Short mmCIF file of C-alpha atoms in Angstrom, two decimals:
data_model
loop_
_atom_site.label_atom_id
_atom_site.label_comp_id
_atom_site.label_asym_id
_atom_site.label_seq_id
_atom_site.Cartn_x
_atom_site.Cartn_y
_atom_site.Cartn_z
CA UNK A 1 -0.08 0.11 0.43
CA UNK A 2 1.13 3.57 -0.58
CA UNK A 3 0.83 4.06 3.93
CA UNK A 4 3.50 1.40 4.06
CA UNK A 5 6.25 3.74 1.63
CA UNK A 6 6.17 6.81 4.62
CA UNK A 7 7.48 7.02 8.14
CA UNK A 8 4.36 8.45 9.39
CA UNK A 9 1.08 8.83 8.85
CA UNK A 10 -0.15 10.95 6.50
CA UNK A 11 -3.77 12.07 6.78
CA UNK A 12 -5.44 13.41 3.78
CA UNK A 13 -9.57 14.63 4.70
CA UNK A 14 -11.49 14.26 2.39
CA UNK A 15 -13.60 18.03 2.38
CA UNK A 16 -10.32 19.23 2.19
CA UNK A 17 -9.10 18.08 -0.94
CA UNK A 18 -13.06 18.44 -2.99
CA UNK A 19 -12.30 21.86 -1.41
CA UNK A 20 -8.84 22.63 -2.36
CA UNK A 21 -9.33 20.64 -6.05
CA UNK A 22 -12.82 23.51 -6.99
CA UNK A 23 -11.23 26.07 -5.99
CA UNK A 24 -8.12 25.21 -8.10
CA UNK A 25 -10.59 24.32 -11.04
CA UNK A 26 -12.29 27.74 -10.32
CA UNK A 27 -9.38 30.10 -10.66
CA UNK A 28 -8.18 27.77 -13.65
CA UNK A 29 -11.37 28.86 -15.29
CA UNK A 30 -11.72 32.21 -14.26
CA UNK A 31 -7.82 33.09 -15.29
CA UNK A 32 -7.77 31.00 -18.37
CA UNK A 33 -5.35 33.55 -19.88
CA UNK A 34 -3.06 33.12 -16.90
CA UNK A 35 -3.09 28.64 -17.24
CA UNK A 36 -2.17 29.44 -21.13
CA UNK A 37 1.13 31.41 -20.74
CA UNK A 38 1.59 29.19 -17.93
CA UNK A 39 1.69 26.12 -19.86
CA UNK A 40 2.93 28.14 -23.14
CA UNK A 41 5.67 28.84 -20.20
CA UNK A 42 6.75 25.34 -18.72
CA UNK A 43 6.38 24.28 -22.11
CA UNK A 44 9.08 26.19 -23.74
CA UNK A 45 11.38 25.65 -20.66
CA UNK A 46 10.78 22.08 -21.74
CA UNK A 47 12.00 22.23 -24.53
CA UNK A 48 14.92 23.76 -23.61
CA UNK A 49 16.41 22.05 -20.82
CA UNK A 50 16.07 18.69 -22.86
CA UNK A 51 17.79 20.35 -25.81
CA UNK A 52 20.95 19.70 -23.98
CA UNK A 53 20.44 16.12 -23.14
CA UNK A 54 21.05 15.22 -26.93
CA UNK A 55 23.24 15.54 -29.77
CA UNK A 56 22.06 18.07 -32.05
CA UNK A 57 21.10 15.24 -34.66
CA UNK A 58 19.93 13.10 -32.70
CA UNK A 59 17.94 16.52 -31.30
CA UNK A 60 16.60 17.25 -34.61
CA UNK A 61 15.49 13.52 -35.47
CA UNK A 62 12.76 13.26 -32.26
CA UNK A 63 12.19 16.51 -32.25
CA UNK A 64 8.49 16.60 -32.37
CA UNK A 65 7.86 13.39 -30.36
CA UNK A 66 9.71 14.30 -27.39
CA UNK A 67 8.00 18.33 -28.01
CA UNK A 68 4.84 16.74 -27.93
CA UNK A 69 5.30 14.72 -24.87
CA UNK A 70 7.07 18.12 -23.45
CA UNK A 71 3.94 20.08 -24.20
CA UNK A 72 1.74 16.85 -21.91
CA UNK A 73 4.14 17.37 -19.29
CA UNK A 74 3.59 20.94 -18.98
CA UNK A 75 -0.10 20.71 -19.28
CA UNK A 76 -0.06 18.80 -16.67
CA UNK A 77 2.39 20.23 -14.57
CA UNK A 78 0.19 24.11 -15.27
CA UNK A 79 -2.14 22.80 -12.32
CA UNK A 80 -0.10 23.35 -9.72
CA UNK A 81 0.34 26.97 -9.09
CA UNK A 82 -3.59 26.42 -9.11
CA UNK A 83 -3.75 23.87 -6.37
CA UNK A 84 -1.74 26.04 -4.51
CA UNK A 85 -3.89 28.90 -5.38
CA UNK A 86 -6.51 26.83 -4.76
CA UNK A 87 -5.06 25.54 -1.32
CA UNK A 88 -5.29 29.38 0.04
CA UNK A 89 -8.50 30.14 -0.92
CA UNK A 90 -9.93 26.65 0.99
CA UNK A 91 -8.12 28.15 3.71
CA UNK A 92 -9.53 30.91 3.73
CA UNK A 93 -13.07 29.82 3.41
CA UNK A 94 -12.71 26.96 6.31
CA UNK A 95 -10.82 30.04 8.32
CA UNK A 96 -13.63 32.31 7.33
CA UNK A 97 -16.88 30.42 7.30
CA UNK A 98 -15.71 27.33 8.98
CA UNK A 99 -15.17 23.81 7.34
CA UNK A 100 -18.68 23.08 6.24
CA UNK A 101 -18.62 25.61 4.07
CA UNK A 102 -15.56 25.09 2.25
CA UNK A 103 -16.93 22.70 -0.59
CA UNK A 104 -19.94 24.77 -1.30
CA UNK A 105 -18.24 28.11 -1.51
CA UNK A 106 -15.67 25.98 -4.13
CA UNK A 107 -18.62 24.70 -5.75
CA UNK A 108 -20.23 28.29 -6.01
CA UNK A 109 -16.91 29.60 -6.74
CA UNK A 110 -17.04 27.15 -10.20
CA UNK A 111 -19.72 27.47 -11.45
CA UNK A 112 -19.60 31.60 -11.34
CA UNK A 113 -16.09 31.03 -13.10
CA UNK A 114 -17.76 28.88 -15.55
CA UNK A 115 -20.13 31.02 -16.45
CA UNK A 116 -17.32 34.05 -16.82
CA UNK A 117 -15.33 31.39 -19.22
CA UNK A 118 -18.24 30.55 -20.84
CA UNK A 119 -18.83 35.21 -21.43
CA UNK A 120 -15.50 35.22 -22.56
CA UNK A 121 -14.73 32.99 -24.87
CA UNK A 122 -18.96 34.33 -26.79
CA UNK A 123 -17.58 37.84 -26.46
CA UNK A 124 -14.58 36.39 -28.08
CA UNK A 125 -15.53 34.53 -31.03
CA UNK A 126 -18.05 37.34 -31.39
CA UNK A 127 -14.93 39.68 -32.38
CA UNK A 128 -13.21 38.02 -34.36
#
């Protein structure tokens, strides 16, 4: 089991994890251009860091496959800052309103930010 790996007991409360995840999703939707910028920057950094591991001939031969894999890694790791910010928002709600409100307010934030993102995309497509 996973608990056998660590020499200490790691207790993760499901309510806290749900609240953090909901807040992270809300922030990701609400600040979508920032999330997209983070993904692009991480992709650029992964491609730059990997370039030094190969000779120029090998680098150009396998470039498209590695860039695709780096884009996948960048999109997965771009969630990490939003998880951190979601943890801070969830902690603030738990301190301010109590533990029972953390998931409810996270859901309300997800719905609000989802509606905002739909409206933003609609206005953006009308302008194009």
